[in-house]
Coordinates of N, CA, C and O in Angstrom, one line a residue:
R1133 N 0.8 -1.2 0.0 CA 0.0 0.0 0.0 C 0.9 1.2 0.0 O 1.9 1.3 0.6
E1134 N 0.4 2.3 -0.7 CA 1.0 3.6 -0.7 C 0.5 4.3 0.5 O -0.6 4.1 0.9
V1135 N 1.3 5.2 1.1 CA 0.9 5.9 2.4 C 1.2 7.4 2.2 O 2.2 7.8 1.6
C1136 N 0.3 8.2 2.7 CA 0.5 9.6 2.8 C 0.4 10.0 4.3 O -0.6 9.6 5.0
L1137 N 1.4 10.7 4.8 CA 1.5 11.1 6.2 C 1.2 12.6 6.2 O 1.9 13.4 5.6
V1138 N 0.1 13.0 7.0 CA -0.2 14.4 7.0 C 0.0 14.9 8.5 O -0.7 14.4 9.4
F1139 N 0.8 15.9 8.6 CA 1.1 16.5 9.9 C -0.1 17.5 10.2 O 0.0 18.6 9.7
V1140 N -1.1 17.0 11.0 CA -2.2 17.9 11.2 C -1.9 19.0 12.2 O -2.2 20.2 12.0
T1141 N -1.2 18.7 13.3 CA -0.7 19.6 14.2 C 0.7 19.1 14.8 O 0.9 17.9 14.9
G1142 N 1.5 20.0 15.1 CA 2.8 19.7 15.8 C 3.9 19.4 14.8 O 3.8 19.6 13.6
K1143 N 5.1 19.0 15.4 CA 6.3 18.8 14.6 C 6.8 17.4 15.0 O 6.7 16.9 16.1
G1144 N 7.5 16.8 14.0 CA 8.1 15.5 14.2 C 9.2 15.2 13.2 O 9.2 15.8 12.1
K1145 N 10.1 14.3 13.6 CA 11.2 13.9 12.7 C 10.7 12.7 11.9 O 10.2 11.7 12.4
A1146 N 10.8 12.8 10.6 CA 10.2 11.8 9.7 C 11.3 11.0 8.9 O 12.4 11.6 8.6
N1147 N 11.1 9.8 8.7 CA 12.0 8.9 8.0 C 11.1 8.1 7.0 O 10.1 7.5 7.5
A1148 N 11.4 8.1 5.7 CA 10.6 7.3 4.8 C 11.5 6.7 3.7 O 12.3 7.4 3.1
G1149 N 11.3 5.4 3.5 CA 12.1 4.8 2.4 C 13.6 4.9 2.6 O 14.4 4.9 1.7
G1150 N 14.0 4.9 3.9 CA 15.4 5.0 4.2 C 16.0 6.4 4.1 O 17.2 6.6 4.3
N1151 N 15.2 7.4 3.9 CA 15.6 8.8 3.8 C 15.2 9.5 5.0 O 14.0 9.6 5.4
D1152 N 16.2 10.2 5.7 CA 15.9 11.1 6.8 C 15.4 12.4 6.3 O 16.1 13.1 5.6
L1153 N 14.1 12.7 6.6 CA 13.5 13.9 6.0 C 13.6 15.1 7.0 O 13.1 16.2 6.7
G1154 N 14.2 14.8 8.2 CA 14.3 15.9 9.2 C 13.1 16.3 9.9 O 12.1 15.5 9.9
L1155 N 13.1 17.4 10.5 CA 11.9 17.9 11.3 C 10.9 18.5 10.4 O 11.2 19.5 9.6
L1156 N 9.7 18.0 10.4 CA 8.6 18.5 9.6 C 7.4 19.0 10.4 O 7.3 18.6 11.6
G1157 N 6.6 19.8 9.8 CA 5.4 20.4 10.5 C 5.8 21.7 11.1 O 6.9 22.0 11.4
E1158 N 4.8 22.6 11.3 CA 5.0 23.9 11.9 C 3.8 24.5 12.6 O 3.9 25.3 13.4
R1159 N 2.6 24.0 12.2 CA 1.4 24.6 12.9 C 1.0 23.8 14.1 O 1.1 22.6 14.2
M1160 N 0.6 24.6 15.1 CA 0.2 23.9 16.4 C -1.3 23.8 16.5 O -1.8 23.4 17.5
S1161 N -2.0 24.3 15.5 CA -3.5 24.2 15.4 C -3.8 23.8 14.0 O -3.2 24.2 13.0
P1162 N -4.9 23.0 13.8 CA -5.3 22.6 12.4 C -5.7 23.8 11.6 O -5.9 23.7 10.4
F1163 N -5.9 25.0 12.2 CA -6.4 26.2 11.5 C -5.2 27.2 11.3 O -5.5 28.3 10.9
G1164 N -4.0 26.8 11.6 CA -2.9 27.7 11.6 C -2.1 27.7 10.3 O -0.9 28.0 10.4
G1165 N -2.7 27.4 9.2 CA -1.9 27.4 7.9 C -2.1 26.1 7.3 O -2.9 25.2 7.6
K1166 N -1.2 25.9 6.3 CA -1.3 24.6 5.5 C -0.5 23.5 6.2 O 0.5 23.7 6.8
P1167 N -1.0 22.2 6.1 CA -0.3 21.1 6.7 C 0.9 20.7 5.9 O 1.0 20.9 4.7
W1168 N 1.8 20.0 6.5 CA 2.9 19.3 5.8 C 2.5 17.9 5.6 O 1.7 17.3 6.3
S1169 N 3.0 17.3 4.5 CA 2.7 15.9 4.2 C 3.9 15.2 3.5 O 4.8 15.9 3.0
V1170 N 3.9 13.9 3.7 CA 5.0 13.1 3.1 C 4.3 11.9 2.4 O 3.4 11.2 2.9
Y1171 N 4.7 11.7 1.1 CA 4.3 10.5 0.3 C 5.3 9.4 0.5 O 6.5 9.6 0.4
V1172 N 4.8 8.2 0.9 CA 5.7 7.1 1.1 C 5.3 6.0 0.0 O 4.2 5.5 0.0
P1173 N 6.2 5.7 -0.9 CA 5.9 4.8 -2.0 C 5.6 3.4 -1.4 O 6.0 3.0 -0.3
Q1174 N 4.8 2.6 -2.2 CA 4.4 1.3 -1.8 C 5.7 0.4 -1.4 O 6.7 0.5 -2.0
G1175 N 5.5 -0.3 -0.3 CA 6.5 -1.2 0.2 C 7.7 -0.5 1.0 O 8.6 -1.2 1.4
S1176 N 7.6 0.8 1.1 CA 8.7 1.5 1.9 C 8.3 1.6 3.4 O 7.2 1.8 3.7
D1177 N 9.3 1.4 4.2 CA 9.2 1.6 5.6 C 9.1 3.1 5.9 O 9.7 3.9 5.2
W1178 N 8.5 3.5 7.0 CA 8.5 4.9 7.5 C 8.3 4.9 9.0 O 7.9 4.0 9.6
S1179 N 8.8 6.1 9.5 CA 8.6 6.3 11.0 C 8.5 7.8 11.2 O 9.1 8.6 10.4
V1180 N 7.8 8.2 12.2 CA 7.7 9.6 12.7 C 7.9 9.6 14.2 O 7.3 8.9 14.9
T1181 N 8.9 10.4 14.6 CA 9.1 10.6 16.1 C 8.7 12.0 16.4 O 9.2 13.0 15.9
A1182 N 7.7 12.1 17.4 CA 7.2 13.5 17.8 C 8.3 14.3 18.4 O 9.0 13.8 19.3
D1183 N 8.3 15.6 18.0 CA 9.2 16.5 18.6 C 8.4 17.5 19.6 O 9.0 18.0 20.5
T1184 N 7.1 17.6 19.3 CA 6.2 18.3 20.1 C 4.9 17.4 20.2 O 4.9 16.3 19.6
D1185 N 3.9 17.9 20.9 CA 2.6 17.2 20.8 C 2.3 17.1 19.3 O 2.5 18.1 18.5
L1186 N 1.9 15.9 18.8 CA 1.8 15.7 17.3 C 0.5 15.0 17.0 O 0.2 14.0 17.7
E1187 N -0.3 15.5 16.1 CA -1.4 14.8 15.5 C -1.1 14.4 14.1 O -0.8 15.3 13.3
L1188 N -1.0 13.2 13.8 CA -0.6 12.7 12.5 C -1.7 11.9 11.8 O -2.2 10.9 12.4
A1189 N -2.1 12.2 10.6 CA -3.1 11.5 9.9 C -2.3 10.5 8.9 O -1.4 11.0 8.2
V1190 N -2.6 9.3 9.0 CA -2.0 8.3 8.1 C -3.1 7.8 7.1 O -4.0 7.1 7.5
C1191 N -2.9 8.1 5.8 CA -3.8 7.7 4.8 C -3.1 6.7 3.9 O -1.9 6.8 3.6
S1192 N -3.9 5.7 3.5 CA -3.2 4.7 2.6 C -4.2 4.3 1.5 O -5.4 4.5 1.6
A1193 N -3.6 3.8 0.4 CA -4.4 3.3 -0.8 C -3.6 2.2 -1.4 O -2.4 2.1 -1.3
P1194 N -4.3 1.3 -2.2 CA -3.6 0.3 -2.9 C -2.6 0.9 -3.9 O -2.9 1.9 -4.5
G1195 N -1.4 0.3 -4.0 CA -0.4 0.8 -4.9 C -0.4 0.0 -6.2 O -0.8 -1.1 -6.2
L1196 N 0.1 0.6 -7.2 CA 0.2 0.0 -8.5 C 1.6 -0.6 -8.7 O 1.9 -1.3 -9.7
G1197 N 2.5 -0.3 -7.8 CA 3.9 -0.8 -7.9 C 4.7 0.1 -8.9 O 4.2 1.0 -9.5
G1198 N 6.0 -0.1 -8.9 CA 6.8 0.6 -9.9 C 7.3 1.9 -9.4 O 7.6 2.8 -10.2
G1199 N 7.2 2.2 -8.1 CA 7.7 3.5 -7.6 C 6.7 4.6 -7.8 O 5.5 4.4 -7.7
L1200 N 7.2 5.8 -8.1 CA 6.4 7.0 -8.2 C 5.6 6.9 -9.5 O 4.8 7.6 -9.9

């Protein structure tokens, strides 16, 4: 499955597909601007470690394979 991680509120350190994406997110309220998101290709591992209080939405869908 393909995954999209949406940082609804807060900040966290993200890792996806073996890539360190650093600290992501900036809004502390869902109404404080645009959210940050990360696309994770099918079959890739991912992790997020909260740096502040964090609300993370994890969305998934069947993947077609073949990367992006």
